[in-house]
N, C-alpha and C. Protein backbone atom coordinates (compact mmCIF):
# COMPACT_ATOMS: atom_id res chain seq x y z
N MET A 1 147.63 242.61 241.17
CA MET A 1 147.08 241.61 242.06
C MET A 1 148.22 240.69 242.51
N SER A 2 148.37 240.48 243.79
CA SER A 2 149.42 239.60 244.29
C SER A 2 148.81 238.26 244.70
N THR A 3 149.63 237.24 244.62
CA THR A 3 149.20 235.91 245.01
C THR A 3 149.77 235.60 246.38
N LYS A 4 148.93 235.13 247.25
CA LYS A 4 149.38 234.76 248.59
C LYS A 4 149.99 233.36 248.53
N THR A 5 151.16 233.20 249.09
CA THR A 5 151.82 231.90 249.11
C THR A 5 152.04 231.43 250.54
N VAL A 6 152.23 230.16 250.67
CA VAL A 6 152.52 229.56 251.97
C VAL A 6 154.02 229.32 252.03
N ASP A 7 154.64 229.74 253.11
CA ASP A 7 156.07 229.59 253.25
C ASP A 7 156.37 228.49 254.27
N ILE A 8 156.60 227.28 253.77
CA ILE A 8 156.95 226.15 254.64
C ILE A 8 158.19 225.48 254.05
N PRO A 9 158.98 224.81 254.89
CA PRO A 9 160.18 224.15 254.36
C PRO A 9 159.81 223.03 253.37
N LYS A 10 160.60 222.88 252.33
CA LYS A 10 160.39 221.81 251.36
C LYS A 10 160.80 220.48 251.99
N PRO A 11 160.09 219.39 251.65
CA PRO A 11 160.48 218.08 252.17
C PRO A 11 161.89 217.69 251.71
N GLN A 12 162.59 217.01 252.58
CA GLN A 12 163.94 216.54 252.29
C GLN A 12 163.93 215.02 252.18
N ASP A 13 164.92 214.47 251.50
CA ASP A 13 165.03 213.01 251.43
C ASP A 13 165.00 212.43 252.83
N GLY A 14 164.18 211.42 253.00
CA GLY A 14 164.07 210.76 254.30
C GLY A 14 162.93 211.28 255.16
N ASP A 15 162.39 212.45 254.83
CA ASP A 15 161.24 212.97 255.59
C ASP A 15 160.05 212.02 255.40
N ILE A 16 159.36 211.74 256.47
CA ILE A 16 158.18 210.88 256.41
C ILE A 16 156.95 211.77 256.37
N LEU A 17 156.19 211.67 255.28
CA LEU A 17 155.04 212.53 255.07
C LEU A 17 153.72 211.85 255.40
N TYR A 18 153.74 210.52 255.54
CA TYR A 18 152.50 209.77 255.75
C TYR A 18 152.70 208.74 256.84
N ASP A 19 151.64 208.46 257.56
CA ASP A 19 151.68 207.44 258.61
C ASP A 19 151.50 206.07 257.95
N THR A 20 152.62 205.38 257.72
CA THR A 20 152.55 204.06 257.09
C THR A 20 152.38 202.95 258.12
N SER A 21 152.38 203.30 259.40
CA SER A 21 152.24 202.26 260.43
C SER A 21 150.78 201.89 260.67
N GLU A 22 149.87 202.81 260.33
CA GLU A 22 148.45 202.53 260.55
C GLU A 22 147.91 201.63 259.44
N LYS A 23 147.27 200.53 259.85
CA LYS A 23 146.61 199.62 258.92
C LYS A 23 145.16 199.56 259.34
N VAL A 24 144.25 199.86 258.43
CA VAL A 24 142.83 199.97 258.76
C VAL A 24 142.14 198.61 258.75
N PHE A 25 142.47 197.77 257.77
CA PHE A 25 141.81 196.48 257.63
C PHE A 25 142.70 195.36 258.17
N PRO A 26 142.08 194.25 258.61
CA PRO A 26 142.88 193.13 259.12
C PRO A 26 143.72 192.50 258.01
N ASP A 27 144.81 191.87 258.40
CA ASP A 27 145.70 191.19 257.46
C ASP A 27 145.12 189.81 257.17
N ILE A 28 144.36 189.71 256.10
CA ILE A 28 143.67 188.47 255.75
C ILE A 28 144.66 187.48 255.15
N LYS A 29 144.61 186.26 255.61
CA LYS A 29 145.40 185.16 255.05
C LYS A 29 144.43 184.13 254.48
N ALA A 30 144.88 183.40 253.47
CA ALA A 30 144.04 182.37 252.87
C ALA A 30 143.86 181.21 253.84
N GLU A 31 142.69 180.63 253.78
CA GLU A 31 142.46 179.36 254.47
C GLU A 31 142.89 178.25 253.53
N ALA A 32 143.16 177.09 254.06
CA ALA A 32 143.63 175.96 253.24
C ALA A 32 142.72 175.76 252.03
N GLY A 33 143.34 175.71 250.85
CA GLY A 33 142.61 175.43 249.62
C GLY A 33 141.98 176.63 248.94
N GLN A 34 142.05 177.81 249.53
CA GLN A 34 141.43 178.97 248.90
C GLN A 34 142.24 179.41 247.67
N LYS A 35 141.50 179.83 246.66
CA LYS A 35 142.10 180.20 245.38
C LYS A 35 141.86 181.66 245.06
N ALA A 36 142.70 182.17 244.18
CA ALA A 36 142.55 183.53 243.65
C ALA A 36 142.85 183.48 242.16
N PHE A 37 142.04 184.14 241.38
CA PHE A 37 142.24 184.26 239.94
C PHE A 37 142.44 185.73 239.61
N VAL A 38 143.51 186.02 238.88
CA VAL A 38 143.80 187.39 238.47
C VAL A 38 143.74 187.41 236.94
N PHE A 39 142.76 188.14 236.43
CA PHE A 39 142.54 188.25 234.99
C PHE A 39 143.13 189.58 234.51
N ILE A 40 144.08 189.49 233.58
CA ILE A 40 144.74 190.70 233.11
C ILE A 40 144.55 190.83 231.60
N HIS A 41 143.87 191.89 231.20
CA HIS A 41 143.69 192.27 229.79
C HIS A 41 144.20 193.69 229.71
N SER A 42 145.50 193.83 229.59
CA SER A 42 146.14 195.14 229.76
C SER A 42 147.17 195.36 228.68
N VAL A 43 147.26 196.58 228.21
CA VAL A 43 148.30 196.93 227.25
C VAL A 43 149.62 196.99 228.02
N PRO A 44 150.53 196.07 227.72
CA PRO A 44 151.77 196.02 228.49
C PRO A 44 152.63 197.26 228.31
N PHE A 45 153.27 197.65 229.38
CA PHE A 45 154.32 198.66 229.36
C PHE A 45 153.83 200.06 229.01
N GLU A 46 152.51 200.28 228.95
CA GLU A 46 151.97 201.61 228.68
C GLU A 46 151.55 202.30 229.97
N GLY A 47 151.72 201.65 231.06
CA GLY A 47 151.37 202.19 232.36
C GLY A 47 151.75 201.18 233.41
N SER A 48 151.33 201.43 234.63
CA SER A 48 151.74 200.57 235.73
C SER A 48 150.74 199.48 236.07
N VAL A 49 149.58 199.44 235.40
CA VAL A 49 148.49 198.54 235.78
C VAL A 49 148.94 197.08 235.82
N ALA A 50 149.57 196.61 234.76
CA ALA A 50 149.97 195.20 234.71
C ALA A 50 150.97 194.86 235.81
N LEU A 51 151.97 195.71 236.01
CA LEU A 51 152.97 195.43 237.05
C LEU A 51 152.32 195.47 238.43
N VAL A 52 151.42 196.42 238.66
CA VAL A 52 150.72 196.48 239.95
C VAL A 52 149.91 195.19 240.17
N ASN A 53 149.25 194.70 239.11
CA ASN A 53 148.49 193.45 239.23
C ASN A 53 149.41 192.27 239.56
N LEU A 54 150.59 192.25 238.97
CA LEU A 54 151.53 191.16 239.27
C LEU A 54 152.07 191.27 240.69
N LYS A 55 152.32 192.49 241.16
CA LYS A 55 152.76 192.68 242.55
C LYS A 55 151.64 192.26 243.50
N THR A 56 150.39 192.60 243.18
CA THR A 56 149.25 192.18 244.00
C THR A 56 149.11 190.67 243.98
N SER A 57 149.33 190.07 242.83
CA SER A 57 149.29 188.61 242.72
C SER A 57 150.35 187.96 243.62
N THR A 58 151.51 188.58 243.68
CA THR A 58 152.58 188.07 244.54
C THR A 58 152.15 188.13 246.00
N ARG A 59 151.49 189.21 246.38
CA ARG A 59 150.97 189.31 247.76
C ARG A 59 149.94 188.22 248.03
N LEU A 60 149.09 187.94 247.04
CA LEU A 60 148.09 186.88 247.21
C LEU A 60 148.76 185.52 247.43
N VAL A 61 149.81 185.23 246.66
CA VAL A 61 150.56 183.98 246.84
C VAL A 61 151.13 183.93 248.26
N ARG A 62 151.72 185.01 248.69
CA ARG A 62 152.36 185.05 250.00
C ARG A 62 151.34 185.03 251.15
N LYS A 63 150.09 185.34 250.86
CA LYS A 63 149.02 185.23 251.85
C LYS A 63 148.43 183.82 251.86
N GLY A 64 148.95 182.94 251.00
CA GLY A 64 148.56 181.55 251.03
C GLY A 64 147.54 181.11 249.98
N PHE A 65 147.16 182.01 249.07
CA PHE A 65 146.20 181.64 248.04
C PHE A 65 146.86 180.84 246.93
N ASP A 66 146.11 179.90 246.36
CA ASP A 66 146.51 179.20 245.14
C ASP A 66 146.14 180.14 244.00
N VAL A 67 147.14 180.78 243.38
CA VAL A 67 146.90 181.86 242.44
C VAL A 67 147.06 181.39 240.99
N SER A 68 146.06 181.74 240.18
CA SER A 68 146.11 181.55 238.73
C SER A 68 146.00 182.91 238.08
N ILE A 69 146.92 183.20 237.16
CA ILE A 69 146.92 184.47 236.45
C ILE A 69 146.56 184.18 235.00
N ILE A 70 145.52 184.85 234.52
CA ILE A 70 145.02 184.64 233.17
C ILE A 70 145.41 185.87 232.34
N LEU A 71 146.34 185.68 231.40
CA LEU A 71 146.75 186.75 230.50
C LEU A 71 146.01 186.57 229.18
N TYR A 72 145.26 187.58 228.79
CA TYR A 72 144.56 187.50 227.52
C TYR A 72 144.54 188.88 226.87
N GLY A 73 144.17 188.91 225.57
CA GLY A 73 144.29 190.15 224.84
C GLY A 73 145.75 190.59 224.85
N PRO A 74 145.99 191.91 224.88
CA PRO A 74 147.37 192.39 224.79
C PRO A 74 148.26 191.94 225.96
N ALA A 75 147.65 191.50 227.04
CA ALA A 75 148.45 191.09 228.22
C ALA A 75 149.32 189.87 227.95
N VAL A 76 149.03 189.11 226.90
CA VAL A 76 149.90 187.95 226.61
C VAL A 76 151.34 188.40 226.37
N LEU A 77 151.50 189.63 225.89
CA LEU A 77 152.86 190.13 225.63
C LEU A 77 153.67 190.31 226.90
N LEU A 78 153.00 190.35 228.06
CA LEU A 78 153.72 190.43 229.33
C LEU A 78 154.63 189.22 229.51
N ALA A 79 154.22 188.08 228.94
CA ALA A 79 154.95 186.82 229.15
C ALA A 79 155.97 186.53 228.06
N SER A 80 156.41 187.56 227.33
CA SER A 80 157.39 187.38 226.27
C SER A 80 158.77 187.09 226.83
N ALA A 81 159.34 185.99 226.37
CA ALA A 81 160.71 185.64 226.76
C ALA A 81 161.72 186.27 225.82
N THR A 82 161.25 186.98 224.80
CA THR A 82 162.16 187.54 223.80
C THR A 82 162.41 189.02 223.99
N ARG A 83 162.02 189.58 225.14
CA ARG A 83 162.21 191.00 225.38
C ARG A 83 163.65 191.29 225.80
N GLY A 84 164.07 192.50 225.51
CA GLY A 84 165.39 192.97 225.89
C GLY A 84 165.98 193.85 224.81
N TYR A 85 166.98 194.62 225.18
CA TYR A 85 167.66 195.47 224.21
C TYR A 85 169.05 195.83 224.73
N PRO A 86 170.06 195.71 223.95
CA PRO A 86 170.10 195.35 222.54
C PRO A 86 170.00 193.85 222.29
N ALA A 87 169.98 193.06 223.33
CA ALA A 87 169.87 191.61 223.16
C ALA A 87 168.80 191.09 224.12
N VAL A 88 168.25 189.95 223.81
CA VAL A 88 167.25 189.32 224.66
C VAL A 88 167.80 189.18 226.08
N GLY A 89 167.01 189.61 227.05
CA GLY A 89 167.40 189.49 228.45
C GLY A 89 168.17 190.69 228.99
N ASN A 90 168.57 191.62 228.12
CA ASN A 90 169.27 192.82 228.58
C ASN A 90 168.25 193.93 228.82
N GLU A 91 168.41 194.62 229.95
CA GLU A 91 167.53 195.75 230.22
C GLU A 91 167.97 196.96 229.40
N GLY A 92 167.06 197.47 228.57
CA GLY A 92 167.35 198.67 227.79
C GLY A 92 167.43 199.90 228.68
N PHE A 93 166.77 199.84 229.83
CA PHE A 93 166.81 200.89 230.85
C PHE A 93 166.42 200.22 232.16
N PRO A 94 166.78 200.80 233.30
CA PRO A 94 166.46 200.17 234.59
C PRO A 94 164.95 199.93 234.74
N GLY A 95 164.59 198.70 235.06
CA GLY A 95 163.19 198.34 235.24
C GLY A 95 162.52 197.85 233.97
N ASN A 96 163.23 197.86 232.85
CA ASN A 96 162.68 197.46 231.55
C ASN A 96 162.13 196.04 231.57
N LEU A 97 162.71 195.16 232.36
CA LEU A 97 162.27 193.76 232.41
C LEU A 97 161.59 193.42 233.73
N ALA A 98 161.07 194.42 234.42
CA ALA A 98 160.43 194.20 235.73
C ALA A 98 159.26 193.22 235.64
N VAL A 99 158.47 193.33 234.58
CA VAL A 99 157.32 192.43 234.41
C VAL A 99 157.81 190.99 234.25
N ASN A 100 158.80 190.79 233.39
CA ASN A 100 159.34 189.45 233.18
C ASN A 100 159.84 188.86 234.50
N GLU A 101 160.57 189.67 235.26
CA GLU A 101 161.11 189.18 236.53
C GLU A 101 160.00 188.86 237.52
N GLN A 102 158.94 189.68 237.54
CA GLN A 102 157.85 189.43 238.48
C GLN A 102 157.09 188.16 238.12
N LEU A 103 156.92 187.89 236.83
CA LEU A 103 156.30 186.63 236.41
C LEU A 103 157.12 185.43 236.87
N LYS A 104 158.44 185.54 236.78
CA LYS A 104 159.32 184.45 237.22
C LYS A 104 159.22 184.26 238.73
N VAL A 105 159.15 185.35 239.48
CA VAL A 105 158.99 185.27 240.93
C VAL A 105 157.68 184.57 241.26
N LEU A 106 156.62 184.96 240.58
CA LEU A 106 155.31 184.36 240.83
C LEU A 106 155.33 182.85 240.60
N MET A 107 155.90 182.43 239.49
CA MET A 107 155.94 180.98 239.20
C MET A 107 156.82 180.26 240.20
N LYS A 108 157.95 180.86 240.57
CA LYS A 108 158.85 180.25 241.56
C LYS A 108 158.14 180.05 242.89
N GLU A 109 157.23 181.00 243.23
CA GLU A 109 156.52 180.94 244.51
C GLU A 109 155.20 180.17 244.43
N GLY A 110 154.91 179.59 243.25
CA GLY A 110 153.76 178.69 243.16
C GLY A 110 152.57 179.13 242.35
N ALA A 111 152.58 180.32 241.78
CA ALA A 111 151.46 180.76 240.95
C ALA A 111 151.51 180.03 239.60
N THR A 112 150.34 179.90 239.00
CA THR A 112 150.24 179.35 237.65
C THR A 112 149.84 180.49 236.72
N ILE A 113 150.56 180.61 235.62
CA ILE A 113 150.32 181.70 234.69
C ILE A 113 149.93 181.12 233.33
N TYR A 114 148.82 181.64 232.79
CA TYR A 114 148.28 181.18 231.51
C TYR A 114 148.29 182.33 230.51
N ALA A 115 148.51 182.01 229.23
CA ALA A 115 148.47 183.01 228.16
C ALA A 115 147.59 182.48 227.03
N CYS A 116 146.71 183.31 226.54
CA CYS A 116 145.73 182.94 225.51
C CYS A 116 146.37 182.75 224.14
N ARG A 117 146.18 181.58 223.55
CA ARG A 117 146.74 181.29 222.23
C ARG A 117 146.16 182.19 221.14
N PHE A 118 144.87 182.52 221.25
CA PHE A 118 144.26 183.38 220.23
C PHE A 118 144.96 184.74 220.20
N ALA A 119 145.12 185.34 221.35
CA ALA A 119 145.78 186.64 221.41
C ALA A 119 147.21 186.53 220.91
N MET A 120 147.89 185.46 221.31
CA MET A 120 149.28 185.30 220.88
C MET A 120 149.38 185.22 219.36
N GLY A 121 148.55 184.37 218.74
CA GLY A 121 148.67 184.13 217.31
C GLY A 121 147.93 185.12 216.44
N ALA A 122 146.61 185.28 216.69
CA ALA A 122 145.78 186.10 215.81
C ALA A 122 146.09 187.59 215.95
N LEU A 123 146.42 188.02 217.15
CA LEU A 123 146.65 189.45 217.35
C LEU A 123 148.11 189.86 217.16
N TYR A 124 149.04 189.01 217.60
CA TYR A 124 150.44 189.46 217.67
C TYR A 124 151.46 188.60 216.94
N GLY A 125 151.06 187.47 216.37
CA GLY A 125 152.03 186.61 215.71
C GLY A 125 153.11 186.14 216.67
N PHE A 126 152.68 185.89 217.87
CA PHE A 126 153.56 185.56 219.01
C PHE A 126 153.48 184.06 219.23
N ARG A 127 154.59 183.35 219.16
CA ARG A 127 154.61 181.89 219.25
C ARG A 127 154.64 181.41 220.70
N GLU A 128 154.13 180.19 220.91
CA GLU A 128 154.21 179.59 222.25
C GLU A 128 155.66 179.46 222.69
N ASP A 129 156.55 179.22 221.75
CA ASP A 129 157.98 179.11 222.08
C ASP A 129 158.55 180.43 222.58
N ASP A 130 157.83 181.54 222.34
CA ASP A 130 158.29 182.86 222.78
C ASP A 130 157.88 183.17 224.21
N LEU A 131 157.13 182.28 224.85
CA LEU A 131 156.69 182.51 226.23
C LEU A 131 157.82 182.26 227.22
N ILE A 132 157.78 182.98 228.32
CA ILE A 132 158.69 182.71 229.43
C ILE A 132 158.46 181.27 229.86
N GLU A 133 159.54 180.55 230.11
CA GLU A 133 159.43 179.15 230.51
C GLU A 133 158.53 179.01 231.74
N GLY A 134 157.57 178.10 231.63
CA GLY A 134 156.65 177.86 232.73
C GLY A 134 155.27 178.47 232.52
N VAL A 135 155.16 179.47 231.63
CA VAL A 135 153.85 180.04 231.31
C VAL A 135 153.14 179.06 230.39
N LYS A 136 151.87 178.79 230.69
CA LYS A 136 151.10 177.80 229.95
C LYS A 136 150.16 178.47 228.96
N ALA A 137 150.29 178.10 227.68
CA ALA A 137 149.36 178.60 226.67
C ALA A 137 148.03 177.87 226.83
N PHE A 138 146.93 178.57 226.55
CA PHE A 138 145.62 177.93 226.68
C PHE A 138 144.68 178.36 225.56
N ASN A 139 143.63 177.58 225.38
CA ASN A 139 142.61 177.81 224.38
C ASN A 139 141.85 179.09 224.71
N PRO A 140 141.49 179.91 223.73
CA PRO A 140 140.75 181.13 224.03
C PRO A 140 139.41 180.89 224.71
N LEU A 141 138.82 179.73 224.51
CA LEU A 141 137.57 179.41 225.19
C LEU A 141 137.77 179.28 226.70
N ASP A 142 139.01 179.08 227.11
CA ASP A 142 139.31 178.95 228.54
C ASP A 142 139.26 180.28 229.29
N VAL A 143 139.25 181.41 228.59
CA VAL A 143 139.14 182.69 229.29
C VAL A 143 137.82 182.71 230.07
N LEU A 144 136.73 182.44 229.38
CA LEU A 144 135.42 182.42 230.05
C LEU A 144 135.33 181.27 231.03
N ASP A 145 135.79 180.09 230.64
CA ASP A 145 135.67 178.94 231.53
C ASP A 145 136.51 179.08 232.80
N SER A 146 137.64 179.76 232.71
CA SER A 146 138.42 179.99 233.93
C SER A 146 137.68 180.95 234.86
N ALA A 147 137.02 181.96 234.29
CA ALA A 147 136.22 182.89 235.11
C ALA A 147 135.04 182.16 235.74
N LEU A 148 134.40 181.28 234.97
CA LEU A 148 133.28 180.51 235.52
C LEU A 148 133.75 179.54 236.60
N MET A 149 134.93 178.95 236.40
CA MET A 149 135.49 178.06 237.42
C MET A 149 135.77 178.84 238.70
N ALA A 150 136.34 180.04 238.56
CA ALA A 150 136.61 180.87 239.74
C ALA A 150 135.30 181.19 240.46
N TRP A 151 134.27 181.54 239.73
CA TRP A 151 132.96 181.83 240.31
C TRP A 151 132.39 180.60 241.01
N LYS A 152 132.47 179.46 240.32
CA LYS A 152 131.92 178.21 240.86
C LYS A 152 132.64 177.81 242.15
N GLU A 153 133.95 178.05 242.20
CA GLU A 153 134.75 177.66 243.37
C GLU A 153 134.79 178.75 244.44
N LYS A 154 134.04 179.83 244.23
CA LYS A 154 133.98 180.95 245.18
C LYS A 154 135.38 181.51 245.48
N ALA A 155 136.19 181.56 244.42
CA ALA A 155 137.55 182.09 244.55
C ALA A 155 137.53 183.61 244.50
N PHE A 156 138.56 184.21 245.09
CA PHE A 156 138.75 185.65 244.95
C PHE A 156 139.10 185.93 243.49
N GLN A 157 138.52 187.00 242.92
CA GLN A 157 138.83 187.38 241.55
C GLN A 157 139.25 188.85 241.48
N LEU A 158 140.29 189.09 240.72
CA LEU A 158 140.72 190.45 240.41
C LEU A 158 140.73 190.56 238.89
N ASN A 159 139.98 191.50 238.36
CA ASN A 159 139.86 191.68 236.90
C ASN A 159 140.31 193.09 236.54
N THR A 160 141.22 193.18 235.58
CA THR A 160 141.68 194.49 235.15
C THR A 160 141.70 194.56 233.63
N TRP A 161 141.10 195.62 233.12
CA TRP A 161 141.12 195.92 231.70
C TRP A 161 141.74 197.29 231.50
N THR A 162 142.66 197.40 230.59
CA THR A 162 143.10 198.72 230.13
C THR A 162 143.13 198.66 228.62
N VAL A 163 142.91 199.78 228.01
CA VAL A 163 142.90 199.82 226.54
C VAL A 163 143.81 200.93 226.05
């Protein structure tokens, strides 16, 4: 039994395979005072979810939203200022500190980033002093209250869980 194959040239570097010029939805910008809350409960560095959420958060800031990022559960480790290899701040491989850098970009551009004290202490033995400068530690009861505040203020919400 023979298998029929298709004989077409293989794509080369620089070949465009998709129409990236077409945009289906309008480019929405925030109106004055509009907020966005991004809730991240994600296992850091086990996939791209957390970094994609931070890149999306950056887009929200640049669209004019007042952005709050809530890190809870394992996601508090995203805000570790003690990462690096062989020394703190050194990339063990290219992109190793991409999350740390994206958090710094977000704060520089006006986002507020929170990390849950319960997750830091009870789950990971992670001190507030170990947070990237500018990340604010918060009470675990604030996870629900921040979500309720977002709901009450009719803010955009993005929620991501990975396990």
